[in-house]
């Protein structure tokens, strides 16, 4: 919301503007008014108003004379002139002092509203230009170049702020000091960096920086702050900044600083794949990087190697779930490359960036729109862990594929109908449970999605040639080794 000051010698007009206009609806805060240019000049500078709405012809200082004095004093807000005269000389004078608008009396609500909109656009352009100048100046300073905007007596110090929340409030507090450079950089979802370079009179800068630290520490006790020594040499700022970052461990992730609970990696892998499958946004992973990484970097992580190991497990699981049929080669290449890059990381922050980049690459590889592999990957990920629910209609709902597309993909990839493919997956899972668990046969039948044990027996015997109990007995005997008769499927 921008602030505005009103200068008008006609009491009726001034009262009408103050009282009957809905400034709040225009996102304007009226901070004061005056009946003449002398009072207006003084109070505008005191209030630091963004917009001045002033009459042109007034006793004493005219609106044009007051505006010129404001410009000479360094005020760079937006000017809107009101006048009962369409005098070309006055219009030209208004243009020379960069007026936003010139409204003729009598005016209506629409004319004032349009003038306010033009003034706000002018302020936005001004702010953008100021920010660009500030950013260019700051970049030049960081590169060790001369600071052309300062005088020979300028001193520098940096206050580095690391905060997880409330950056806007912290930035506002820092700006209140008035004569410095502010840089707000959201480097991640968990921490935000503010850098404040104070340019002040000699001997005052460190005092001001310490006051800033005290003020911020009291109001935001969770943030970390550090201030560099004072230096008159601009080329030292990059060195100071590097030391502050090292002091506050900026650029590295605190190990074991996740959500405190360790989610099973298989559950996390399935959640990630479900999120990828359900999203049309190619940047879905970036939008959920904090949630994903906090579950990896949980309380049981103590060292960088612990973090790398958990990432490797997650990568292995993802490649295993998606690495079926024609996706196997692609997923295996992705797993090897991502695992190698994760092991080469030398900090927690590097591990985080590498993991998120790898997941985004996997998203593109397996769920790319318009690619046959993407459709089949979505189908496989939907069915994995959900054999009980799996059916033609259920898969259509989970993958947003039409019946025709779903049937076509399964026929192309597997050479079978959708129901035949589901039966194959159920028998494969039943065989795994028979060999690797002590579950009862009726429990296995229910687990893989058969309504009755008799139906399961009939399907199993039809596929494998023997009953489930006989299969378990034969394949657990040493002479049969790990043979599973997959060729029958």
CSV table of C-alpha atoms in Angstrom, one decimal:
chain,number,residue,atom,x,y,z
A,1,UNK,CA,0.0,0.0,0.0
A,2,UNK,CA,1.4,3.4,-1.0
A,3,UNK,CA,1.0,6.5,1.2
A,4,UNK,CA,-0.4,9.9,-0.1
A,5,UNK,CA,-0.3,13.5,1.1
A,6,UNK,CA,-3.0,16.0,-0.1
A,7,UNK,CA,-2.3,19.8,-0.6
A,8,UNK,CA,-5.4,21.9,-1.5
A,9,UNK,CA,-6.2,25.5,-0.5
A,10,UNK,CA,-10.0,25.1,-1.1
A,11,UNK,CA,-11.4,23.7,2.1
A,12,UNK,CA,-14.4,22.2,0.5
A,13,UNK,CA,-12.4,20.3,-2.1
A,14,UNK,CA,-9.8,19.2,0.5
A,15,UNK,CA,-12.6,18.0,2.9
A,16,UNK,CA,-14.3,16.1,0.0
A,17,UNK,CA,-11.1,14.4,-1.1
A,18,UNK,CA,-10.3,13.4,2.5
A,19,UNK,CA,-13.8,12.2,3.4
A,20,UNK,CA,-15.7,10.9,0.4
A,21,UNK,CA,-13.0,9.0,-1.6
A,22,UNK,CA,-12.5,5.3,-0.8
A,23,UNK,CA,-8.7,5.5,-0.6
A,24,UNK,CA,-8.5,2.1,1.1
A,25,UNK,CA,-10.1,0.4,-1.9
A,26,UNK,CA,-7.4,2.1,-4.1
A,27,UNK,CA,-4.7,0.6,-1.8
A,28,UNK,CA,-3.7,4.2,-0.7
A,29,UNK,CA,-3.1,5.4,2.8
A,30,UNK,CA,-3.8,9.1,3.3
A,31,UNK,CA,-1.1,10.3,5.7
A,32,UNK,CA,-2.0,14.0,5.9
A,33,UNK,CA,-3.1,17.2,4.2
A,34,UNK,CA,-2.3,20.9,4.1
A,35,UNK,CA,-3.9,24.1,2.8
A,36,UNK,CA,-0.7,25.6,1.4
A,37,UNK,CA,2.6,24.8,-0.2
A,38,UNK,CA,4.8,25.8,2.7
A,39,UNK,CA,3.2,23.4,5.2
A,40,UNK,CA,2.8,20.8,2.5
A,41,UNK,CA,6.6,20.9,1.7
A,42,UNK,CA,7.6,20.4,5.3
A,43,UNK,CA,5.1,17.7,6.2
A,44,UNK,CA,5.6,15.7,3.0
A,45,UNK,CA,9.3,15.4,3.7
A,46,UNK,CA,8.5,14.4,7.3
A,47,UNK,CA,5.9,11.8,6.3
A,48,UNK,CA,7.9,10.4,3.4
A,49,UNK,CA,4.7,10.1,1.4
A,50,UNK,CA,4.9,8.1,-1.9
A,51,UNK,CA,2.3,10.2,-3.7
A,52,UNK,CA,1.4,13.9,-3.5
A,53,UNK,CA,-2.0,15.1,-4.8
A,54,UNK,CA,-1.7,18.9,-5.0
A,55,UNK,CA,-3.5,21.9,-6.4
A,56,UNK,CA,-1.5,24.0,-8.9
A,57,UNK,CA,-2.7,27.5,-8.0
A,58,UNK,CA,-2.5,28.3,-4.3
A,59,UNK,CA,-1.6,31.5,-2.3
A,60,UNK,CA,2.1,31.6,-1.3
A,61,UNK,CA,3.9,28.7,-2.8
A,62,UNK,CA,2.1,27.3,-5.8
A,63,UNK,CA,1.8,23.6,-6.3
A,64,UNK,CA,4.5,23.7,-9.0
A,65,UNK,CA,6.9,25.6,-6.8
A,66,UNK,CA,6.3,23.2,-3.9
A,67,UNK,CA,6.9,20.3,-6.2
A,68,UNK,CA,10.2,21.7,-7.5
A,69,UNK,CA,11.3,22.2,-3.9
A,70,UNK,CA,10.5,18.6,-3.1
A,71,UNK,CA,12.5,17.4,-6.1
A,72,UNK,CA,15.4,19.6,-5.2
A,73,UNK,CA,15.3,18.1,-1.6
A,74,UNK,CA,15.6,14.6,-3.0
A,75,UNK,CA,11.9,13.5,-2.8
A,76,UNK,CA,11.3,11.1,-5.7
A,77,UNK,CA,7.6,10.2,-5.3
A,78,UNK,CA,4.7,10.5,-7.7
A,79,UNK,CA,3.1,13.9,-8.3
A,80,UNK,CA,-0.6,14.4,-9.3
A,81,UNK,CA,-1.7,18.0,-10.1
A,82,UNK,CA,-5.2,19.4,-9.8
A,83,UNK,CA,-6.1,22.5,-11.7
A,84,UNK,CA,-9.1,24.4,-12.9
A,85,UNK,CA,-7.0,25.7,-15.8
A,86,UNK,CA,-5.8,23.8,-18.8
A,87,UNK,CA,-2.9,26.2,-19.2
A,88,UNK,CA,-0.2,24.7,-21.6
A,89,UNK,CA,2.6,26.5,-19.7
A,90,UNK,CA,1.6,24.9,-16.5
A,91,UNK,CA,1.2,21.5,-18.1
A,92,UNK,CA,4.8,21.8,-19.5
A,93,UNK,CA,6.1,22.8,-16.1
A,94,UNK,CA,4.4,19.7,-14.6
A,95,UNK,CA,6.0,17.5,-17.2
A,96,UNK,CA,9.5,19.0,-16.4
A,97,UNK,CA,9.2,17.9,-12.8
A,98,UNK,CA,8.0,14.4,-13.9
A,99,UNK,CA,4.4,14.6,-12.9
A,100,UNK,CA,2.4,11.3,-13.0
A,101,UNK,CA,-0.8,13.1,-14.0
A,102,UNK,CA,-2.6,16.5,-14.4
A,103,UNK,CA,-6.3,16.4,-13.5
A,104,UNK,CA,-8.6,19.2,-14.5
A,105,UNK,CA,-11.3,20.5,-12.2
A,106,UNK,CA,-14.1,19.7,-11.9
A,107,UNK,CA,-13.2,16.0,-11.6
A,108,UNK,CA,-15.0,12.8,-10.8
A,109,UNK,CA,-14.1,9.6,-9.0
A,110,UNK,CA,-13.0,7.9,-12.2
A,111,UNK,CA,-10.5,10.7,-13.1
A,112,UNK,CA,-8.9,10.5,-9.6
A,113,UNK,CA,-8.8,6.7,-9.7
A,114,UNK,CA,-7.1,6.7,-13.1
A,115,UNK,CA,-4.6,9.3,-11.9
A,116,UNK,CA,-3.8,7.1,-8.8
A,117,UNK,CA,-3.3,4.1,-11.0
A,118,UNK,CA,-0.8,6.0,-13.2
A,119,UNK,CA,1.0,7.2,-10.1
A,120,UNK,CA,1.3,3.7,-8.7
A,121,UNK,CA,2.7,2.4,-12.0
A,122,UNK,CA,5.2,5.2,-11.9
A,123,UNK,CA,6.2,4.2,-8.4
A,124,UNK,CA,6.5,0.6,-9.4
A,125,UNK,CA,8.8,1.6,-12.3
A,126,UNK,CA,10.8,3.8,-9.9
A,127,UNK,CA,11.2,0.9,-7.3
A,128,UNK,CA,12.2,-1.5,-10.0
A,129,UNK,CA,14.9,0.9,-11.3
A,130,UNK,CA,16.1,1.5,-7.7
A,131,UNK,CA,16.3,-2.2,-7.0
A,132,UNK,CA,18.2,-2.8,-10.3
A,133,UNK,CA,20.7,0.0,-9.4
A,134,UNK,CA,21.1,-1.4,-6.0
A,135,UNK,CA,21.6,-5.0,-7.3
A,136,UNK,CA,24.1,-3.8,-9.9
A,137,UNK,CA,26.0,-1.8,-7.3
A,138,UNK,CA,26.0,-4.7,-4.8
A,139,UNK,CA,27.2,-7.2,-7.5
A,140,UNK,CA,30.0,-4.8,-8.4
A,141,UNK,CA,31.0,-4.6,-4.7
A,142,UNK,CA,31.0,-8.4,-4.3
A,143,UNK,CA,33.3,-8.7,-7.3
A,144,UNK,CA,35.7,-6.3,-5.6
A,145,UNK,CA,35.1,-3.4,-7.9
A,146,UNK,CA,35.1,0.3,-7.0
A,147,UNK,CA,31.9,1.7,-5.3
A,148,UNK,CA,31.2,4.7,-7.5
A,149,UNK,CA,28.0,5.6,-5.5
A,150,UNK,CA,29.9,6.2,-2.3
A,151,UNK,CA,32.3,8.8,-1.1
A,152,UNK,CA,35.8,8.4,0.2
A,153,UNK,CA,34.7,8.2,3.8
A,154,UNK,CA,32.2,5.3,3.4
A,155,UNK,CA,32.8,2.3,5.6
A,156,UNK,CA,31.4,-1.2,5.1
A,157,UNK,CA,30.3,-4.1,7.3
A,158,UNK,CA,28.1,-7.0,6.6
A,159,UNK,CA,25.4,-8.6,8.8
A,160,UNK,CA,24.5,-12.1,7.6
A,161,UNK,CA,21.1,-13.4,8.7
A,162,UNK,CA,20.1,-17.0,8.5
A,163,UNK,CA,16.4,-17.6,9.1
A,164,UNK,CA,13.8,-20.3,8.5
A,165,UNK,CA,10.7,-18.1,8.6
A,166,UNK,CA,9.6,-14.5,8.8
A,167,UNK,CA,12.0,-13.2,6.2
A,168,UNK,CA,9.6,-10.4,5.2
A,169,UNK,CA,9.5,-9.1,8.7
A,170,UNK,CA,13.2,-9.4,9.1
A,171,UNK,CA,13.8,-7.6,5.8
A,172,UNK,CA,11.5,-4.8,6.9
A,173,UNK,CA,13.4,-4.4,10.2
A,174,UNK,CA,16.7,-4.2,8.3
A,175,UNK,CA,15.4,-1.7,5.8
A,176,UNK,CA,14.3,0.6,8.7
A,177,UNK,CA,17.9,1.6,9.2
A,178,UNK,CA,17.6,3.5,6.0
A,179,UNK,CA,21.1,3.7,4.4
A,180,UNK,CA,22.3,0.3,3.4
A,181,UNK,CA,22.1,-2.4,0.8
A,182,UNK,CA,19.7,-5.3,1.4
A,183,UNK,CA,20.0,-8.6,-0.4
A,184,UNK,CA,17.3,-11.3,0.3
A,185,UNK,CA,18.1,-14.6,-1.2
A,186,UNK,CA,15.8,-17.6,-0.6
A,187,UNK,CA,18.6,-20.2,-1.0
A,188,UNK,CA,16.3,-23.1,0.0
A,189,UNK,CA,13.0,-23.9,1.6
A,190,UNK,CA,14.6,-24.3,5.0
A,191,UNK,CA,16.8,-21.3,5.3
A,192,UNK,CA,16.9,-17.8,4.0
A,193,UNK,CA,19.8,-15.4,3.8
A,194,UNK,CA,19.8,-11.7,4.3
A,195,UNK,CA,22.9,-9.6,3.8
A,196,UNK,CA,23.0,-6.0,4.9
A,197,UNK,CA,25.9,-3.8,3.9
A,198,UNK,CA,25.7,-0.6,6.0
A,199,UNK,CA,27.2,2.6,4.6
A,200,UNK,CA,27.5,5.1,7.4
A,201,UNK,CA,29.6,7.9,8.9
A,202,UNK,CA,33.0,6.9,10.1
A,203,UNK,CA,32.9,5.3,13.6
A,204,UNK,CA,29.1,4.6,13.5
A,205,UNK,CA,28.8,1.5,11.3
A,206,UNK,CA,29.7,-1.2,13.8
A,207,UNK,CA,27.6,0.4,16.5
A,208,UNK,CA,24.6,0.4,14.1
A,209,UNK,CA,25.3,-3.2,13.0
A,210,UNK,CA,25.4,-4.4,16.6
A,211,UNK,CA,22.2,-2.5,17.4
A,212,UNK,CA,20.6,-4.3,14.4
A,213,UNK,CA,21.8,-7.7,15.7
A,214,UNK,CA,20.4,-7.0,19.2
A,215,UNK,CA,17.1,-5.8,17.7
A,216,UNK,CA,16.7,-8.8,15.4
A,217,UNK,CA,17.8,-11.3,18.1
A,218,UNK,CA,15.2,-10.1,20.5
A,219,UNK,CA,12.4,-10.1,18.0
A,220,UNK,CA,13.3,-13.2,16.1
A,221,UNK,CA,15.2,-15.5,18.6
A,222,UNK,CA,15.4,-18.4,16.2
A,223,UNK,CA,17.6,-16.7,13.6
A,224,UNK,CA,21.4,-16.7,13.4
A,225,UNK,CA,23.3,-13.5,12.9
A,226,UNK,CA,27.0,-12.5,12.4
A,227,UNK,CA,28.6,-9.2,11.6
A,228,UNK,CA,31.9,-8.7,9.9
A,229,UNK,CA,34.6,-6.2,11.1
A,230,UNK,CA,34.4,-2.7,9.7
A,231,UNK,CA,36.5,-1.9,6.6
A,232,UNK,CA,36.8,1.1,4.3
A,233,UNK,CA,38.0,-1.2,1.5
A,234,UNK,CA,35.3,-2.4,-0.7
A,235,UNK,CA,37.4,-5.2,-2.2
A,236,UNK,CA,37.4,-6.9,1.2
A,237,UNK,CA,33.7,-7.5,1.2
A,238,UNK,CA,33.8,-10.9,-0.7
A,239,UNK,CA,36.3,-12.1,1.9
A,240,UNK,CA,34.2,-11.0,4.8
A,241,UNK,CA,31.1,-12.6,3.3
A,242,UNK,CA,32.9,-15.9,2.8
A,243,UNK,CA,34.0,-15.9,6.5
A,244,UNK,CA,30.5,-15.1,7.7
A,245,UNK,CA,29.0,-17.9,5.6
A,246,UNK,CA,31.6,-20.3,7.0
A,247,UNK,CA,30.8,-19.1,10.6
A,248,UNK,CA,27.1,-19.8,10.2
A,249,UNK,CA,27.6,-23.0,8.2
A,250,UNK,CA,25.8,-21.4,5.2
A,251,UNK,CA,25.6,-23.7,2.2
A,252,UNK,CA,25.5,-27.0,4.2
A,253,UNK,CA,22.6,-28.9,5.5
A,254,UNK,CA,22.5,-29.7,9.2
A,255,UNK,CA,22.5,-33.4,9.5
A,256,UNK,CA,19.7,-35.0,11.3
A,257,UNK,CA,17.6,-31.9,11.0
A,258,UNK,CA,14.6,-33.4,9.3
A,259,UNK,CA,11.1,-34.0,10.7
A,260,UNK,CA,12.5,-36.2,13.5
A,261,UNK,CA,10.7,-39.4,12.4
A,262,UNK,CA,12.2,-41.9,10.0
A,263,UNK,CA,9.7,-42.8,7.3
A,264,UNK,CA,10.4,-46.2,5.7
A,265,UNK,CA,12.2,-45.6,2.5
A,266,UNK,CA,9.9,-47.9,0.5
A,267,UNK,CA,6.9,-45.9,1.7
A,268,UNK,CA,8.7,-42.7,0.8
A,269,UNK,CA,9.6,-44.1,-2.7
A,270,UNK,CA,5.9,-45.0,-3.3
A,271,UNK,CA,4.7,-41.6,-2.2
A,272,UNK,CA,7.2,-39.9,-4.5
A,273,UNK,CA,6.1,-42.0,-7.5
A,274,UNK,CA,2.4,-41.4,-6.7
A,275,UNK,CA,3.0,-37.6,-6.5
A,276,UNK,CA,4.9,-37.7,-9.9
A,277,UNK,CA,2.1,-39.8,-11.5
A,278,UNK,CA,-0.7,-37.5,-10.3
A,279,UNK,CA,1.0,-34.2,-11.3
A,280,UNK,CA,1.1,-32.5,-14.7
A,281,UNK,CA,3.8,-30.2,-13.4
A,282,UNK,CA,7.3,-31.1,-14.6
A,283,UNK,CA,8.6,-29.2,-11.5
A,284,UNK,CA,6.6,-31.3,-9.0
A,285,UNK,CA,9.8,-32.5,-7.4
A,286,UNK,CA,11.2,-29.0,-6.9
A,287,UNK,CA,7.9,-28.0,-5.3
A,288,UNK,CA,8.1,-30.9,-2.8
A,289,UNK,CA,11.9,-30.9,-2.2
A,290,UNK,CA,11.6,-29.9,1.5
A,291,UNK,CA,9.1,-32.6,2.3
A,292,UNK,CA,11.2,-35.3,0.4
A,293,UNK,CA,14.5,-34.3,1.9
A,294,UNK,CA,13.3,-33.9,5.5
A,295,UNK,CA,12.1,-37.5,5.4
A,296,UNK,CA,15.6,-38.6,4.1
A,297,UNK,CA,17.5,-36.3,6.5
A,298,UNK,CA,15.7,-37.6,9.6
A,299,UNK,CA,16.8,-37.9,13.2
A,300,UNK,CA,18.7,-41.1,12.6
A,301,UNK,CA,21.2,-39.4,10.2
A,302,UNK,CA,24.4,-38.5,12.1
A,303,UNK,CA,27.0,-38.2,9.4
A,304,UNK,CA,27.3,-37.2,5.7
A,305,UNK,CA,27.8,-40.9,4.9
A,306,UNK,CA,24.5,-41.8,6.7
A,307,UNK,CA,22.8,-39.2,4.5
A,308,UNK,CA,24.3,-40.6,1.3
A,309,UNK,CA,23.4,-44.1,2.3
A,310,UNK,CA,19.8,-43.3,2.8
A,311,UNK,CA,19.7,-41.5,-0.5
A,312,UNK,CA,21.2,-44.5,-2.2
A,313,UNK,CA,18.5,-46.8,-0.7
A,314,UNK,CA,15.8,-44.4,-2.0
A,315,UNK,CA,17.4,-44.4,-5.5
A,316,UNK,CA,17.6,-48.2,-5.5
A,317,UNK,CA,14.0,-48.6,-4.5
A,318,UNK,CA,12.7,-46.1,-7.1
A,319,UNK,CA,14.7,-47.8,-9.8
A,320,UNK,CA,13.5,-51.2,-8.7
A,321,UNK,CA,9.8,-50.2,-8.7
A,322,UNK,CA,9.9,-48.5,-12.1
A,323,UNK,CA,12.6,-50.8,-13.6
A,324,UNK,CA,10.1,-53.3,-15.1
A,325,UNK,CA,9.9,-54.6,-18.7
A,326,UNK,CA,11.1,-52.0,-21.2
A,327,UNK,CA,12.0,-49.4,-18.5
A,328,UNK,CA,14.6,-51.7,-16.9
A,329,UNK,CA,17.6,-50.4,-18.9
A,330,UNK,CA,16.8,-46.8,-18.6
A,331,UNK,CA,16.1,-47.0,-14.8
A,332,UNK,CA,19.3,-48.9,-14.2
A,333,UNK,CA,21.4,-46.3,-16.1
A,334,UNK,CA,19.7,-43.6,-14.0
A,335,UNK,CA,20.4,-45.5,-10.8
A,336,UNK,CA,24.1,-45.9,-11.5
A,337,UNK,CA,24.6,-42.3,-12.6
A,338,UNK,CA,22.7,-40.8,-9.7
A,339,UNK,CA,24.3,-43.1,-7.1
A,340,UNK,CA,27.8,-42.2,-8.3
A,341,UNK,CA,27.1,-38.4,-8.2
A,342,UNK,CA,25.6,-38.7,-4.7
A,343,UNK,CA,28.7,-40.4,-3.4
A,344,UNK,CA,30.9,-37.7,-4.9
A,345,UNK,CA,29.1,-34.9,-2.9
A,346,UNK,CA,31.1,-33.3,-0.2
A,347,UNK,CA,28.4,-31.6,1.9
A,348,UNK,CA,24.9,-32.1,3.0
A,349,UNK,CA,23.7,-29.2,0.8
A,350,UNK,CA,25.4,-30.8,-2.3
A,351,UNK,CA,23.6,-34.2,-1.4
A,352,UNK,CA,20.3,-32.4,-1.2
A,353,UNK,CA,20.7,-30.6,-4.6
A,354,UNK,CA,21.9,-33.8,-6.2
A,355,UNK,CA,19.0,-35.9,-4.9
A,356,UNK,CA,16.4,-33.4,-6.0
A,357,UNK,CA,18.0,-33.0,-9.4
A,358,UNK,CA,18.1,-36.8,-9.8
A,359,UNK,CA,14.5,-37.2,-8.9
A,360,UNK,CA,13.5,-34.5,-11.4
A,361,UNK,CA,15.5,-36.4,-14.0
A,362,UNK,CA,13.6,-39.6,-13.1
A,363,UNK,CA,10.3,-37.7,-13.3
A,364,UNK,CA,11.1,-36.6,-16.9
A,365,UNK,CA,12.4,-40.0,-17.8
A,366,UNK,CA,9.4,-42.0,-16.7
A,367,UNK,CA,6.4,-39.7,-16.6
A,368,UNK,CA,7.1,-37.6,-19.7
A,369,UNK,CA,3.8,-36.7,-21.4
A,370,UNK,CA,3.1,-38.1,-24.8
A,371,UNK,CA,5.8,-40.9,-24.4
A,372,UNK,CA,4.7,-44.6,-24.3
A,373,UNK,CA,7.3,-45.3,-21.6
A,374,UNK,CA,5.8,-42.6,-19.5
A,375,UNK,CA,2.3,-44.1,-19.7
A,376,UNK,CA,3.6,-47.6,-18.9
A,377,UNK,CA,5.6,-46.3,-15.9
A,378,UNK,CA,2.5,-44.6,-14.5
A,379,UNK,CA,0.6,-47.9,-14.8
A,380,UNK,CA,3.3,-49.9,-13.1
A,381,UNK,CA,3.7,-47.3,-10.3
A,382,UNK,CA,-0.1,-47.3,-9.7
A,383,UNK,CA,-0.3,-51.1,-9.4
A,384,UNK,CA,2.8,-51.6,-7.3
A,385,UNK,CA,1.7,-52.3,-3.7
A,386,UNK,CA,-2.0,-52.1,-4.7
A,387,UNK,CA,-2.7,-55.6,-6.2
A,388,UNK,CA,-5.8,-55.9,-4.1
A,389,UNK,CA,-7.4,-52.9,-5.7
A,390,UNK,CA,-6.0,-53.4,-9.2
A,391,UNK,CA,-8.5,-53.7,-12.0
A,392,UNK,CA,-9.0,-52.1,-15.4
A,393,UNK,CA,-11.3,-49.4,-14.0
A,394,UNK,CA,-9.2,-48.7,-10.9
A,395,UNK,CA,-6.0,-48.3,-13.0
A,396,UNK,CA,-7.9,-45.9,-15.4
A,397,UNK,CA,-8.8,-43.8,-12.4
A,398,UNK,CA,-5.3,-43.8,-10.9
A,399,UNK,CA,-3.5,-43.0,-14.2
A,400,UNK,CA,-6.0,-40.8,-16.0
A,401,UNK,CA,-5.7,-43.0,-19.0
A,402,UNK,CA,-8.7,-44.0,-21.1
A,403,UNK,CA,-9.7,-47.6,-21.5
A,404,UNK,CA,-8.4,-47.6,-25.1
A,405,UNK,CA,-5.0,-46.1,-24.2
A,406,UNK,CA,-4.6,-48.4,-21.2
A,407,UNK,CA,-5.4,-51.5,-23.2
A,408,UNK,CA,-3.1,-50.3,-26.1
A,409,UNK,CA,-0.1,-49.7,-23.7
A,410,UNK,CA,-0.4,-53.0,-22.0
A,411,UNK,CA,-0.8,-54.9,-25.3
A,412,UNK,CA,2.2,-53.1,-26.7
A,413,UNK,CA,4.5,-53.5,-23.7
A,414,UNK,CA,3.4,-57.0,-22.5
A,415,UNK,CA,1.6,-58.6,-25.3
A,416,UNK,CA,-1.5,-59.4,-23.2
A,417,UNK,CA,-4.8,-57.9,-22.0
A,418,UNK,CA,-4.9,-55.8,-18.9
A,419,UNK,CA,-6.6,-58.6,-16.9
A,420,UNK,CA,-4.0,-61.1,-18.0
A,421,UNK,CA,-1.2,-58.7,-17.0
A,422,UNK,CA,-2.8,-58.2,-13.5
A,423,UNK,CA,-3.1,-62.0,-13.1
A,424,UNK,CA,0.5,-62.4,-13.9
A,425,UNK,CA,1.6,-59.8,-11.4
A,426,UNK,CA,-0.6,-61.4,-8.7
A,427,UNK,CA,0.9,-64.8,-9.3
A,428,UNK,CA,4.4,-63.4,-9.2
A,429,UNK,CA,3.7,-61.7,-5.9
A,430,UNK,CA,2.1,-64.9,-4.6
A,431,UNK,CA,5.2,-66.9,-5.5
A,432,UNK,CA,7.4,-64.4,-3.6
A,433,UNK,CA,5.2,-64.6,-0.5
A,434,UNK,CA,5.2,-68.4,-0.7
A,435,UNK,CA,9.0,-68.6,-0.8
A,436,UNK,CA,9.9,-65.7,1.5
A,437,UNK,CA,7.3,-65.7,4.2
A,438,UNK,CA,5.4,-68.1,6.4
A,439,UNK,CA,2.0,-66.7,5.5
A,440,UNK,CA,-0.9,-69.1,5.1
A,441,UNK,CA,-2.1,-69.8,1.6
A,442,UNK,CA,-5.5,-68.2,2.3
A,443,UNK,CA,-3.7,-65.1,3.6
A,444,UNK,CA,-1.5,-64.9,0.5
A,445,UNK,CA,-4.7,-65.3,-1.7
A,446,UNK,CA,-6.2,-62.3,0.1
A,447,UNK,CA,-3.0,-60.3,0.0
A,448,UNK,CA,-2.6,-60.5,-3.8
A,449,UNK,CA,-6.2,-59.7,-4.5
A,450,UNK,CA,-8.2,-63.0,-4.8
A,451,UNK,CA,-11.7,-62.9,-3.3
A,452,UNK,CA,-11.6,-66.7,-2.4
A,453,UNK,CA,-8.9,-69.2,-1.8
A,454,UNK,CA,-10.5,-71.7,-4.2
A,455,UNK,CA,-10.3,-69.2,-7.1
A,456,UNK,CA,-6.6,-68.6,-6.2
A,457,UNK,CA,-6.0,-72.3,-6.2
A,458,UNK,CA,-7.5,-72.7,-9.6
A,459,UNK,CA,-5.6,-69.8,-11.2
A,460,UNK,CA,-2.3,-70.8,-9.6
A,461,UNK,CA,-2.6,-74.5,-10.6
A,462,UNK,CA,-3.6,-73.3,-14.2
A,463,UNK,CA,-0.4,-71.2,-14.4
A,464,UNK,CA,2.1,-73.3,-12.5
A,465,UNK,CA,0.8,-76.8,-12.9
A,466,UNK,CA,0.8,-77.6,-9.2
A,467,UNK,CA,-0.9,-76.2,-6.1
A,468,UNK,CA,0.5,-73.4,-4.0
A,469,UNK,CA,1.4,-75.8,-1.1
A,470,UNK,CA,3.2,-78.1,-3.5
A,471,UNK,CA,5.1,-75.2,-5.0
A,472,UNK,CA,6.3,-74.0,-1.6
A,473,UNK,CA,7.4,-77.5,-0.6
A,474,UNK,CA,9.3,-78.2,-3.8
A,475,UNK,CA,11.0,-74.9,-4.1
A,476,UNK,CA,12.1,-74.8,-0.5
A,477,UNK,CA,14.0,-78.1,-0.8
A,478,UNK,CA,17.7,-77.6,-1.4
A,479,UNK,CA,17.8,-79.8,-4.6
A,480,UNK,CA,15.5,-77.3,-6.3
A,481,UNK,CA,17.5,-74.2,-5.2
A,482,UNK,CA,15.7,-70.9,-6.0
A,483,UNK,CA,14.0,-72.2,-9.1
A,484,UNK,CA,10.6,-70.4,-9.6
A,485,UNK,CA,9.4,-71.6,-13.0
A,486,UNK,CA,9.1,-68.1,-14.2
A,487,UNK,CA,9.0,-69.4,-17.8
A,488,UNK,CA,5.5,-70.7,-17.1
A,489,UNK,CA,4.3,-67.2,-16.6
